[in-house]
Tab-separated table of C-alpha atoms in Angstrom:
chain	number	residue	atom	x	y	z
A	250	MET	CA	12.914	-44.027	-39.411
A	251	ALA	CA	14.367	-40.987	-41.348
A	252	LYS	CA	17.885	-40.048	-42.091
A	253	LEU	CA	19.395	-36.996	-43.645
A	254	SER	CA	23.021	-37.025	-44.495
A	255	ILE	CA	25.080	-33.877	-45.094
A	256	GLU	CA	28.231	-35.108	-46.912
A	257	HIS	CA	31.177	-32.745	-47.666
A	258	VAL	CA	28.678	-29.707	-48.435
A	259	SER	CA	30.070	-26.388	-49.296
A	260	LYS	CA	28.502	-23.060	-50.299
A	261	ASP	CA	30.162	-20.045	-51.874
A	262	PHE	CA	28.536	-16.831	-52.807
A	263	GLU	CA	30.091	-14.581	-55.303
A	264	LEU	CA	30.046	-10.891	-54.739
A	265	ARG	CA	30.444	-8.198	-57.583
A	266	LYS	CA	31.107	-4.663	-56.941
A	267	GLY	CA	32.114	-2.827	-60.109
A	268	LEU	CA	35.329	-4.542	-61.277
A	269	LYS	CA	35.803	-6.138	-57.978
A	270	HIS	CA	35.064	-9.733	-57.366
A	271	THR	CA	34.916	-11.521	-54.205
A	272	THR	CA	34.081	-15.109	-53.160
A	273	ILE	CA	32.443	-15.774	-49.618
A	274	HIS	CA	33.034	-19.298	-48.454
A	275	ALA	CA	29.899	-19.429	-46.336
A	276	VAL	CA	29.957	-23.264	-45.508
A	277	GLN	CA	33.067	-25.361	-46.102
A	278	ASP	CA	32.966	-29.239	-46.119
A	279	ALA	CA	30.139	-29.693	-43.697
A	280	ASN	CA	29.463	-33.440	-42.583
A	281	PHE	CA	26.733	-34.736	-40.254
A	282	ILE	CA	23.578	-36.752	-40.021
A	283	LEU	CA	20.254	-36.086	-38.711
A	284	GLU	CA	18.324	-39.243	-37.493
A	285	SER	CA	14.782	-39.705	-36.283
A	286	GLY	CA	14.334	-39.399	-32.481
A	287	LYS	CA	17.423	-37.239	-32.141
A	288	THR	CA	18.006	-33.383	-31.892
A	289	VAL	CA	21.410	-31.968	-33.225
A	290	ALA	CA	22.196	-28.463	-32.126
A	291	LEU	CA	24.316	-26.223	-34.514
A	292	VAL	CA	25.966	-23.613	-32.380
A	293	GLY	CA	27.934	-20.455	-33.625
A	294	GLU	CA	28.012	-16.668	-33.837
A	295	SER	CA	26.113	-14.773	-36.285
A	296	GLY	CA	27.596	-15.112	-39.909
A	297	SER	CA	29.207	-18.435	-39.047
A	298	GLY	CA	27.081	-20.398	-41.777
A	299	LYS	CA	24.373	-21.894	-39.508
A	300	SER	CA	21.333	-20.519	-41.500
A	301	THR	CA	23.011	-21.157	-45.029
A	302	ILE	CA	23.066	-24.981	-43.955
A	303	ALA	CA	19.432	-24.821	-42.981
A	304	ARG	CA	18.585	-23.117	-46.384
A	305	MET	CA	20.579	-25.860	-48.318
A	306	ILE	CA	18.760	-28.703	-46.363
A	307	THR	CA	15.389	-27.086	-47.146
A	308	CYS	CA	16.336	-26.454	-50.611
A	309	LEU	CA	16.133	-22.697	-50.524
A	310	GLU	CA	19.742	-22.704	-51.554
A	311	SER	CA	21.787	-25.141	-53.536
A	312	PRO	CA	25.107	-26.401	-52.530
A	313	THR	CA	28.166	-25.372	-54.438
A	314	SER	CA	29.644	-28.834	-53.784
A	315	GLY	CA	28.724	-31.992	-51.914
A	316	GLN	CA	25.594	-34.027	-51.397
A	317	ILE	CA	22.437	-33.949	-49.229
A	318	LYS	CA	20.506	-37.256	-49.072
A	319	LEU	CA	17.367	-38.223	-47.413
A	320	ASP	CA	17.270	-42.029	-46.600
A	321	GLY	CA	20.040	-42.623	-49.100
A	322	ARG	CA	18.625	-40.701	-52.125
A	323	LEU	CA	20.066	-37.333	-53.256
A	324	VAL	CA	17.849	-34.373	-52.654
A	325	PRO	CA	16.014	-33.423	-55.831
A	326	HIS	CA	15.976	-29.952	-57.238
A	327	LYS	CA	12.808	-29.970	-59.171
A	328	GLY	CA	9.360	-31.701	-59.971
A	329	ARG	CA	7.348	-33.937	-57.887
A	330	GLU	CA	10.315	-35.424	-56.099
A	331	LEU	CA	11.272	-32.026	-54.674
A	332	TYR	CA	7.572	-31.687	-53.631
A	333	ARG	CA	7.858	-35.040	-51.732
A	334	TYR	CA	11.003	-33.930	-50.145
A	335	ARG	CA	9.693	-30.731	-48.866
A	336	HIS	CA	6.652	-32.591	-47.664
A	337	ASN	CA	9.047	-34.530	-45.113
A	338	VAL	CA	11.549	-31.635	-44.458
A	339	GLN	CA	10.064	-28.498	-42.783
A	340	MET	CA	11.599	-25.373	-41.273
A	341	VAL	CA	10.787	-23.109	-38.320
A	342	PHE	CA	12.138	-19.495	-39.167
A	343	GLN	CA	13.627	-17.176	-36.646
A	344	ASP	CA	11.288	-14.251	-37.247
A	345	PRO	CA	7.755	-14.769	-36.057
A	346	PHE	CA	6.651	-11.374	-37.292
A	347	ALA	CA	7.824	-12.132	-41.001
A	348	SER	CA	6.900	-15.779	-41.428
A	349	LEU	CA	3.317	-15.304	-41.400
A	350	ASN	CA	1.150	-13.430	-44.054
A	351	PRO	CA	-0.727	-10.605	-42.243
A	352	TYR	CA	-3.580	-10.758	-44.671
A	353	HIS	CA	-4.532	-14.382	-43.868
A	354	ASN	CA	-6.065	-15.885	-40.686
A	355	ILE	CA	-4.340	-18.568	-38.848
A	356	TYR	CA	-6.732	-21.301	-40.243
A	357	HIS	CA	-5.570	-20.425	-43.742
A	358	HIS	CA	-1.826	-20.676	-42.668
A	359	LEU	CA	-2.465	-24.063	-41.247
A	360	VAL	CA	-5.026	-25.613	-43.643
A	361	ARG	CA	-3.150	-24.854	-46.723
A	362	PRO	CA	-0.217	-27.338	-46.457
A	363	MET	CA	-2.865	-29.963	-45.554
A	364	LYS	CA	-4.984	-29.288	-48.560
A	365	VAL	CA	-1.957	-29.235	-50.764
A	366	ASN	CA	-1.242	-32.792	-49.461
A	367	GLY	CA	-5.063	-33.937	-49.491
A	368	MET	CA	-4.996	-34.753	-45.708
A	369	ALA	CA	-8.774	-34.682	-45.322
A	370	SER	CA	-11.969	-35.316	-47.266
A	371	SER	CA	-14.103	-32.508	-45.923
A	372	GLU	CA	-14.046	-28.979	-44.670
A	373	GLU	CA	-15.204	-29.922	-41.337
A	374	GLU	CA	-12.436	-32.398	-40.983
A	375	TYR	CA	-9.721	-29.908	-41.940
A	376	VAL	CA	-11.193	-27.623	-39.156
A	377	GLN	CA	-10.805	-30.431	-36.664
A	378	LYS	CA	-7.285	-31.110	-37.991
A	379	VAL	CA	-6.271	-27.367	-37.516
A	380	ALA	CA	-7.977	-27.306	-34.113
A	381	ASP	CA	-5.913	-30.299	-32.947
A	382	LEU	CA	-2.447	-28.651	-34.344
A	383	LEU	CA	-3.257	-25.458	-32.368
A	384	LYS	CA	-3.873	-27.652	-29.350
A	385	ARG	CA	-0.586	-29.457	-29.799
A	386	VAL	CA	1.244	-25.949	-29.732
A	387	ASP	CA	-0.799	-24.966	-26.561
A	388	LEU	CA	-2.925	-22.391	-28.199
A	389	TYR	CA	-6.406	-22.578	-26.478
A	390	PRO	CA	-9.167	-22.218	-27.110
A	391	ALA	CA	-8.134	-23.593	-30.757
A	392	GLU	CA	-11.631	-22.791	-32.200
A	393	GLU	CA	-10.896	-19.081	-31.312
A	394	TYR	CA	-7.351	-18.790	-32.284
A	395	MET	CA	-7.847	-20.227	-35.817
A	396	TRP	CA	-9.825	-17.308	-37.032
A	397	ARG	CA	-7.428	-14.668	-35.703
A	398	ARG	CA	-4.971	-12.823	-37.831
A	399	PRO	CA	-1.130	-12.628	-37.047
A	400	HIS	CA	-1.450	-9.088	-35.760
A	401	GLU	CA	-3.519	-10.190	-33.142
A	402	LEU	CA	-1.240	-12.388	-31.517
A	403	SER	CA	1.810	-11.956	-29.443
A	404	GLY	CA	5.415	-12.926	-30.686
A	405	GLY	CA	5.357	-16.121	-28.747
A	406	GLN	CA	1.754	-17.134	-30.112
A	407	ARG	CA	2.913	-16.412	-33.646
A	408	GLN	CA	5.950	-18.631	-33.325
A	409	ARG	CA	3.760	-21.244	-32.091
A	410	VAL	CA	1.554	-20.939	-35.176
A	411	ALA	CA	4.699	-21.065	-37.267
A	412	ILE	CA	5.799	-24.383	-35.441
A	413	ALA	CA	2.109	-25.632	-36.110
A	414	ARG	CA	2.572	-24.732	-39.765
A	415	ALA	CA	5.772	-26.535	-40.054
A	416	LEU	CA	4.053	-29.716	-38.456
A	417	ALA	CA	0.968	-29.558	-40.661
A	418	PRO	CA	2.290	-31.847	-43.539
A	419	GLY	CA	3.284	-34.452	-41.043
A	420	PRO	CA	7.257	-34.093	-41.673
A	421	LYS	CA	9.969	-36.589	-40.646
A	422	ILE	CA	12.680	-33.760	-40.226
A	423	LEU	CA	12.276	-30.523	-38.517
A	424	ILE	CA	14.750	-27.466	-38.954
A	425	ALA	CA	14.469	-24.998	-36.223
A	426	ASP	CA	16.534	-21.808	-37.126
A	427	GLU	CA	16.927	-19.820	-33.888
A	428	PRO	CA	13.260	-20.418	-33.042
A	429	VAL	CA	13.308	-18.368	-29.858
A	430	SER	CA	15.818	-15.670	-30.301
A	431	MET	CA	13.315	-13.057	-31.027
A	432	LEU	CA	10.989	-13.953	-28.150
A	433	ASP	CA	10.804	-12.422	-24.634
A	434	VAL	CA	13.293	-14.293	-22.373
A	435	SER	CA	10.203	-15.366	-20.176
A	436	LEU	CA	8.669	-17.234	-23.076
A	437	ARG	CA	11.826	-19.090	-24.512
A	438	VAL	CA	11.798	-22.074	-22.182
A	439	GLY	CA	8.083	-22.720	-22.766
A	440	VAL	CA	8.528	-22.826	-26.597
A	441	LEU	CA	11.513	-24.893	-26.506
A	442	SER	CA	10.072	-27.462	-23.979
A	443	MET	CA	6.930	-27.723	-26.198
A	444	LEU	CA	9.066	-28.253	-29.312
A	445	ALA	CA	11.069	-30.976	-27.372
A	446	LYS	CA	7.831	-32.736	-26.414
A	447	ILE	CA	6.566	-32.639	-30.006
A	448	GLN	CA	9.932	-33.930	-31.371
A	449	HIS	CA	9.781	-36.856	-28.755
A	450	GLU	CA	6.132	-37.587	-29.482
A	451	ASP	CA	6.490	-37.725	-33.386
A	452	HIS	CA	10.054	-39.149	-33.313
A	453	LEU	CA	11.278	-36.461	-35.331
A	454	ALA	CA	14.846	-35.739	-36.690
A	455	MET	CA	15.560	-32.110	-35.705
A	456	LEU	CA	18.219	-29.539	-36.278
A	457	TYR	CA	18.268	-26.836	-33.620
A	458	ILE	CA	20.232	-23.839	-34.864
A	459	THR	CA	21.146	-21.459	-32.037
A	460	HIS	CA	23.905	-19.216	-30.544
A	461	ASP	CA	22.737	-20.318	-27.159
A	462	LEU	CA	24.879	-23.088	-25.552
A	463	ALA	CA	22.819	-23.404	-22.566
A	464	THR	CA	19.886	-24.384	-24.490
A	465	ALA	CA	21.750	-26.486	-26.911
A	466	ARG	CA	22.867	-28.639	-24.072
A	467	HIS	CA	19.539	-28.780	-22.390
A	468	PHE	CA	17.562	-29.613	-25.584
A	469	SER	CA	19.863	-31.572	-27.887
A	470	ASP	CA	21.500	-35.040	-28.064
A	471	LYS	CA	24.572	-33.712	-29.828
A	472	ILE	CA	26.171	-30.333	-30.332
A	473	MET	CA	28.073	-29.067	-33.513
A	474	VAL	CA	30.042	-25.784	-33.154
A	475	MET	CA	30.414	-23.797	-36.308
A	476	GLN	CA	33.140	-21.081	-37.082
A	477	LYS	CA	33.552	-19.128	-40.133
A	478	GLY	CA	31.837	-21.709	-42.265
A	479	ARG	CA	33.466	-25.008	-40.694
A	480	ILE	CA	32.114	-27.258	-38.100
A	481	VAL	CA	35.301	-27.236	-35.694
A	482	GLU	CA	33.963	-29.470	-32.934
A	483	ALA	CA	30.972	-32.109	-32.560
A	484	GLY	CA	30.020	-34.623	-30.017
A	485	PRO	CA	27.416	-35.643	-27.323
A	486	SER	CA	26.170	-32.334	-25.690
A	487	ASP	CA	27.625	-32.948	-22.288
A	488	GLN	CA	30.909	-33.742	-23.749
A	489	VAL	CA	31.125	-30.603	-25.694
A	490	ILE	CA	29.933	-28.416	-22.926
A	491	LEU	CA	32.030	-29.878	-20.077
A	492	HIS	CA	35.056	-31.167	-22.025
A	493	PRO	CA	35.518	-28.716	-25.096
A	494	GLN	CA	38.430	-29.499	-27.336
A	495	ASN	CA	38.327	-26.613	-29.846
A	496	SER	CA	39.776	-23.149	-28.772
A	497	TYR	CA	36.742	-21.564	-30.235
A	498	THR	CA	34.299	-23.662	-28.239
A	499	LYS	CA	36.126	-22.557	-25.121
A	500	ILE	CA	35.713	-18.952	-26.165
A	501	LEU	CA	31.953	-19.323	-26.564
A	502	LEU	CA	31.644	-21.223	-23.130
A	503	ASN	CA	33.667	-18.419	-21.354
A	504	ALA	CA	31.427	-15.744	-23.056
A	505	ALA	CA	28.085	-17.453	-22.478
A	506	PRO	CA	26.001	-17.247	-19.341
A	507	ASP	CA	26.414	-20.068	-16.868
A	508	PRO	CA	24.511	-23.024	-18.425
A	509	GLU	CA	23.755	-24.476	-14.922
A	510	ARG	CA	22.006	-21.467	-13.830
A	511	TYR	CA	20.460	-20.537	-17.131
A	512	PHE	CA	17.058	-22.257	-16.539
A	513	GLU	CA	16.924	-20.860	-12.966
A	514	ARG	CA	17.147	-17.207	-14.410
A	515	GLN	CA	14.659	-18.186	-17.129
A	516	GLU	CA	12.110	-19.269	-14.536
A	517	GLU	CA	12.779	-16.420	-12.433
A	518	ALA	CA	12.161	-13.936	-15.343
A	519	LYS	CA	8.997	-15.869	-16.142
A	520	ARG	CA	7.705	-15.535	-12.505
A	521	GLN	CA	8.487	-11.764	-12.422
A	522	GLU	CA	6.661	-11.174	-15.775
A	523	THR	CA	3.519	-13.058	-14.323
A	524	GLU	CA	3.644	-11.059	-11.089
A	525	ARG	CA	3.946	-7.659	-13.186
A	526	GLN	CA	1.101	-8.578	-15.363
A	527	GLY	CA	-0.832	-9.569	-12.285
A	528	GLY	CA	-0.238	-6.193	-10.844
A	529	ILE	CA	-1.232	-4.374	-14.046
A	530	SER	CA	-4.531	-6.181	-14.121
């Protein structure tokens, strides 16, 4: 069982232009817990501080104040303890086109974190482990995909590879930062369903960052709503969607597509795309 605690975490950015000095309060007094087997959605508009929280959890940024703890221990900032922490906390980035090095094949991207962690004793065993990972993210035939380069894959396939890479070290906690926002609408439900299946099978603690309340409700146990750096509402997914208490949450719900019909539209878009491709061939 893994437990990641965010305790009174804030992040300020100092901006200077000539003699002018400005402080941006990107995150203010964030408090929440991620636990094994549970998915928490962090919802808010662009610039609300969602990705800054993700970057602090993954040690890409340091908090200005507050504490982040994994299983009761403070997150380290250097040395072998930081290495062990990053082994357990992995991130899926938003942009599948920028997160993979175009010069390396898929095998290289997936085997590298395995070799760093000494997860096999022979090259043959590593090849099998990479193949197993690709099958988990529904890329078949795995033995063919592993030798391709990123430019030979579609956006959806690249994001599946990025998810496989995050899973390669065997993490306890997965941070998914807008993992489907750059994908075609017909692909989003498939990728999110796959993520939910893996989260359940591996009993992962997952933070799902999104601006989409419909998918947040469908794929998460709890929803947190963020506005201007603050978490303004949090609770069980159905409670937040059906009985919002904060005025900003109500504004987001009124502006969002109807969550009840969202997945009907997604399936219809997928069906039309399949028919279109069939007509082309």
